PDB file of C-alpha atoms in Angstrom:
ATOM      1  CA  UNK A   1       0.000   0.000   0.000  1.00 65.00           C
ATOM      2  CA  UNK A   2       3.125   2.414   0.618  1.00 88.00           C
ATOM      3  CA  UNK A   3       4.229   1.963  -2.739  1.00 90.00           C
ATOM      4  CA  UNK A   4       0.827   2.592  -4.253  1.00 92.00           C
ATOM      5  CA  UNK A   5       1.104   5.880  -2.115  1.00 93.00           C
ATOM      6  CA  UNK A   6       4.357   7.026  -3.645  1.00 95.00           C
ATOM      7  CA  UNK A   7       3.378   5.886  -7.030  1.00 97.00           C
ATOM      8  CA  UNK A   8       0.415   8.589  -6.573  1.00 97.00           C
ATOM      9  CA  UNK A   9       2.449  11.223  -5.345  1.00 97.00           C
ATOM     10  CA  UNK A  10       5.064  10.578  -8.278  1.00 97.00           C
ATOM     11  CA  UNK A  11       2.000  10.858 -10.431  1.00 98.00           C
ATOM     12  CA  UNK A  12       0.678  14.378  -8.488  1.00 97.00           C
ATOM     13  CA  UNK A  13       4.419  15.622  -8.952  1.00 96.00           C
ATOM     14  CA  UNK A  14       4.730  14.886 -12.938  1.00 97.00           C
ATOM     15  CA  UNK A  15       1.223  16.570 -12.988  1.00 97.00           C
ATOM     16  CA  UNK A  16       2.818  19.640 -11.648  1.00 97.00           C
ATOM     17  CA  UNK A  17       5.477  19.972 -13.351  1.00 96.00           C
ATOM     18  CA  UNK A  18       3.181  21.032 -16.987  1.00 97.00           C
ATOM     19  CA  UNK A  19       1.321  22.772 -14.913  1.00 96.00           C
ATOM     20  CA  UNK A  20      -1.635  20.441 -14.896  1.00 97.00           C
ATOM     21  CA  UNK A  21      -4.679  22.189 -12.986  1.00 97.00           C
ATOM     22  CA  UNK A  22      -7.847  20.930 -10.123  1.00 97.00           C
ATOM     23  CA  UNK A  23      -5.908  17.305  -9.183  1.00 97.00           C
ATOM     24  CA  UNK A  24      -8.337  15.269  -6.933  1.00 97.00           C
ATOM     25  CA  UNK A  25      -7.186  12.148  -5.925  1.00 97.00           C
ATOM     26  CA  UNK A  26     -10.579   9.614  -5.402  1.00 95.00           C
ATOM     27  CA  UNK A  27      -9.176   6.987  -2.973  1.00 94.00           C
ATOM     28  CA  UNK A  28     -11.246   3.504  -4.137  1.00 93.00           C
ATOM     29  CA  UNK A  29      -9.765   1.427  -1.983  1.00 90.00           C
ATOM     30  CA  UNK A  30     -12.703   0.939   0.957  1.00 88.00           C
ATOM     31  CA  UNK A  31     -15.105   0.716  -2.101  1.00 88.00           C
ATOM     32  CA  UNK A  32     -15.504  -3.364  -3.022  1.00 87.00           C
ATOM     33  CA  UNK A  33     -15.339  -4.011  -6.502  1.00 86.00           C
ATOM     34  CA  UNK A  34     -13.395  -1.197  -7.489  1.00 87.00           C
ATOM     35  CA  UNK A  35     -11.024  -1.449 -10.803  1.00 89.00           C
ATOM     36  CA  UNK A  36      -8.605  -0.453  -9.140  1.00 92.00           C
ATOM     37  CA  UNK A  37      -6.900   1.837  -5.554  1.00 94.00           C
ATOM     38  CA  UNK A  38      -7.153   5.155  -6.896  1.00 96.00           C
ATOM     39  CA  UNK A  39      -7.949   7.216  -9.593  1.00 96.00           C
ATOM     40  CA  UNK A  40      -6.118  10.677 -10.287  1.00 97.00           C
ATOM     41  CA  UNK A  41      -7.869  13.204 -12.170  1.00 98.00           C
ATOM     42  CA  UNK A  42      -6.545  16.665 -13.711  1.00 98.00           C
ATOM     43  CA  UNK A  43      -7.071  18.873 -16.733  1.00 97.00           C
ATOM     44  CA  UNK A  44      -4.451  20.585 -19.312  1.00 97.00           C
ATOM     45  CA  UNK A  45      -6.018  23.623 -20.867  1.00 97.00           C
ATOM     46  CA  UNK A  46      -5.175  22.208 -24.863  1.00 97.00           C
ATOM     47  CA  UNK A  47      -4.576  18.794 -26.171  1.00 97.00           C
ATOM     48  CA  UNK A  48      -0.547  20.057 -26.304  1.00 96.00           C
ATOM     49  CA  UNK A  49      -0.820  20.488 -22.465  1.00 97.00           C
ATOM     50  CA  UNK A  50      -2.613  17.315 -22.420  1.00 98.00           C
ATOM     51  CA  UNK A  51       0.182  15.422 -23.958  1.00 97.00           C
ATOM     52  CA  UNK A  52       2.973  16.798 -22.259  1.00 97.00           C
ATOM     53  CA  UNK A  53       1.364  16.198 -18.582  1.00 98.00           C
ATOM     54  CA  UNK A  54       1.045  12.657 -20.053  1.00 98.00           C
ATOM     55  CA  UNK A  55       4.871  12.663 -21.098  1.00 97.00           C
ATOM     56  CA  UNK A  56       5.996  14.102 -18.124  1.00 98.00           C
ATOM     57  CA  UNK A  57       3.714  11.325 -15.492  1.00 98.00           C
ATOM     58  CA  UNK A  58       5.365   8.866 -17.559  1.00 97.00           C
ATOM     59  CA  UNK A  59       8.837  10.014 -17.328  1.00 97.00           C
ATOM     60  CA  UNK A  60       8.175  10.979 -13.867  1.00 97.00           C
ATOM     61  CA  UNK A  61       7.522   7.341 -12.614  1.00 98.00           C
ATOM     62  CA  UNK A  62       9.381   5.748 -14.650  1.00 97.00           C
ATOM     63  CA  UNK A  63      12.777   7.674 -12.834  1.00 97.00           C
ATOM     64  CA  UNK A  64      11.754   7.598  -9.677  1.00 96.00           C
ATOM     65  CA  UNK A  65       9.362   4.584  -9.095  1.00 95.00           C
ATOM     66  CA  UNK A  66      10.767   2.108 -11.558  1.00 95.00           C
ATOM     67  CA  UNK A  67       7.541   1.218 -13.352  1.00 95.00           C
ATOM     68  CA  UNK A  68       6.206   2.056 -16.627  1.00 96.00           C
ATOM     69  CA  UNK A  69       2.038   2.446 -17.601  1.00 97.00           C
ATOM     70  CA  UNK A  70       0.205  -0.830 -18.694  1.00 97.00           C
ATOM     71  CA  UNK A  71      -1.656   0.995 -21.390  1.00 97.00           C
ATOM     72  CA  UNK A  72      -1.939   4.316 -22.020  1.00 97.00           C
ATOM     73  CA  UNK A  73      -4.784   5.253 -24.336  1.00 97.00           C
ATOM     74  CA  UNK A  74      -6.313   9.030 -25.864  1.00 96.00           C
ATOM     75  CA  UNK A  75      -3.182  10.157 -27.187  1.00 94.00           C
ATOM     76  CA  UNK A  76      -4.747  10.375 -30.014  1.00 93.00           C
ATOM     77  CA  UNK A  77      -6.827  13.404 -29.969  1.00 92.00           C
ATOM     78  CA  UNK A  78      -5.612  14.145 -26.423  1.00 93.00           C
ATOM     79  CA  UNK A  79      -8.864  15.326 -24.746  1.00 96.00           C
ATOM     80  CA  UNK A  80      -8.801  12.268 -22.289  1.00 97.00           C
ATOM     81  CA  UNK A  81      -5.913  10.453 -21.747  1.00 98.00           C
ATOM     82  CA  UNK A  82      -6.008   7.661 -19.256  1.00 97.00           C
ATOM     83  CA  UNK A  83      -2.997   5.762 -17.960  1.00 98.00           C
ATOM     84  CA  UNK A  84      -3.431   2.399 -16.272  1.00 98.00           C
ATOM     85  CA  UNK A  85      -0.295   1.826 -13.573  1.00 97.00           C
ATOM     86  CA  UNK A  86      -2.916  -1.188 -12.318  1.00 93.00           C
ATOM     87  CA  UNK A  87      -3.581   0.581  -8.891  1.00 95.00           C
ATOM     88  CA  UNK A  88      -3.688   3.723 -10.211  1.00 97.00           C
ATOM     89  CA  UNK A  89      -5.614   5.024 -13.045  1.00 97.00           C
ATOM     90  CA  UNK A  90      -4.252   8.880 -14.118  1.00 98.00           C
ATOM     91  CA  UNK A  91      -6.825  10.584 -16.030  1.00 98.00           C
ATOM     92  CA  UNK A  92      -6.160  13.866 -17.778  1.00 98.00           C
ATOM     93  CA  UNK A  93      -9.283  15.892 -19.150  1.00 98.00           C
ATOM     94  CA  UNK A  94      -9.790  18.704 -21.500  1.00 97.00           C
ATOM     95  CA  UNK A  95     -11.823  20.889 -19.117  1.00 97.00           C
ATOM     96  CA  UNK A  96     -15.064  20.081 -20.993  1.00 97.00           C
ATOM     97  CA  UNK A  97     -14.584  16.095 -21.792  1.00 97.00           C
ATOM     98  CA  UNK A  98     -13.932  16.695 -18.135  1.00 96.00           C
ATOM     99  CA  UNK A  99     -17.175  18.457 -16.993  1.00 95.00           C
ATOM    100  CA  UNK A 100     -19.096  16.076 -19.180  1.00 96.00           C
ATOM    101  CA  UNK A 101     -17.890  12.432 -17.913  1.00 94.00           C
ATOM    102  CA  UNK A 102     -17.554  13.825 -14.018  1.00 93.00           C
ATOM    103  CA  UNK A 103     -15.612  10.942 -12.799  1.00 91.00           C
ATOM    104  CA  UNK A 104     -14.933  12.375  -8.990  1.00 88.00           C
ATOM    105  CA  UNK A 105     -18.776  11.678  -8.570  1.00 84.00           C
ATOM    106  CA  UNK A 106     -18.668   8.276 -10.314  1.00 83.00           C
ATOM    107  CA  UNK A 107     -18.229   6.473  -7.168  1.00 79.00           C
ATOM    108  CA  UNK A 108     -19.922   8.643  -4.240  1.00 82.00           C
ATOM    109  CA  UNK A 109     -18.283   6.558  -1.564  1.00 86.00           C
ATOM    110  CA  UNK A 110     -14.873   7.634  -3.062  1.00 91.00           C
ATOM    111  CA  UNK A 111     -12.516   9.323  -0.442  1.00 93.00           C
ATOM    112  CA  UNK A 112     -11.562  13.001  -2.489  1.00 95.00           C
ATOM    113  CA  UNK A 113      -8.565  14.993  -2.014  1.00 95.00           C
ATOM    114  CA  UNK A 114      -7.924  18.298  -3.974  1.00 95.00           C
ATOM    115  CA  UNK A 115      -4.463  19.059  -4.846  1.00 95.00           C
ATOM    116  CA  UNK A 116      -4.132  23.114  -4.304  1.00 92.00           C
ATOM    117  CA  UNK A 117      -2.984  24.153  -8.076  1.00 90.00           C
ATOM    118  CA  UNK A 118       1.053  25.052  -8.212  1.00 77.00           C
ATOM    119  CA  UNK A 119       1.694  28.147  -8.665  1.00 69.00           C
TER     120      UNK A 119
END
């Protein structure tokens, strides 16, 4: 469970550093049947921003964690990208794909935390 911990604040960090905006963490783990421990959510401002957040969670963990994502799919048009590191699922939103799918309400017995943006 520590390591799942650091792997979400390597996550929060690579977030950060592109300037990713509104992080909540949803802690799943209390909820049965979840896909997976957590899920952590942000938003880029353009599908460029989009891309590089993704670049930089993936370098990010890679260098200090040791572990690279299972899948990483949306790179495409880069208005949701997820990335699947099996306890952790990083989702990064266009603010409107973001509004529309509203994942921090998906499971209401989630546990949120809100990342204050960087400034």
């Amino acid at each position: 469970m520590e390591q799942t911990k650091q792997l979400v604040q390597t996550i929060t960090k690579g977030i950060q550093e592109k300037k990713g905006t509104d992080i909540v963490i949803a802690d799943l783990s209390p909820i049965e049947g979840a896909i997976c421990r957590y899920f952590v959510i942000c938003q880029g401002s353009s599908p460029t921003q989009v891309e590089a957040i993704t670049e930089s969670v993936g370098d990010m963990v890679r260098t200090e964690v040791g572990e690279k994502p299972m899948k990483v799919v949306g790179l495409n048009n880069a208005q949701w990208v997820a990335m699947d590191y099996s306890d952790v699922l990083v989702h990064i939103f266009l603010p409107d794909v973001r509004q529309y799918y509203n994942l921090e309400n998906l499971w209401e017995d989630a546990i949120l935390t809100k990342v204050p943006n960087a400034e």
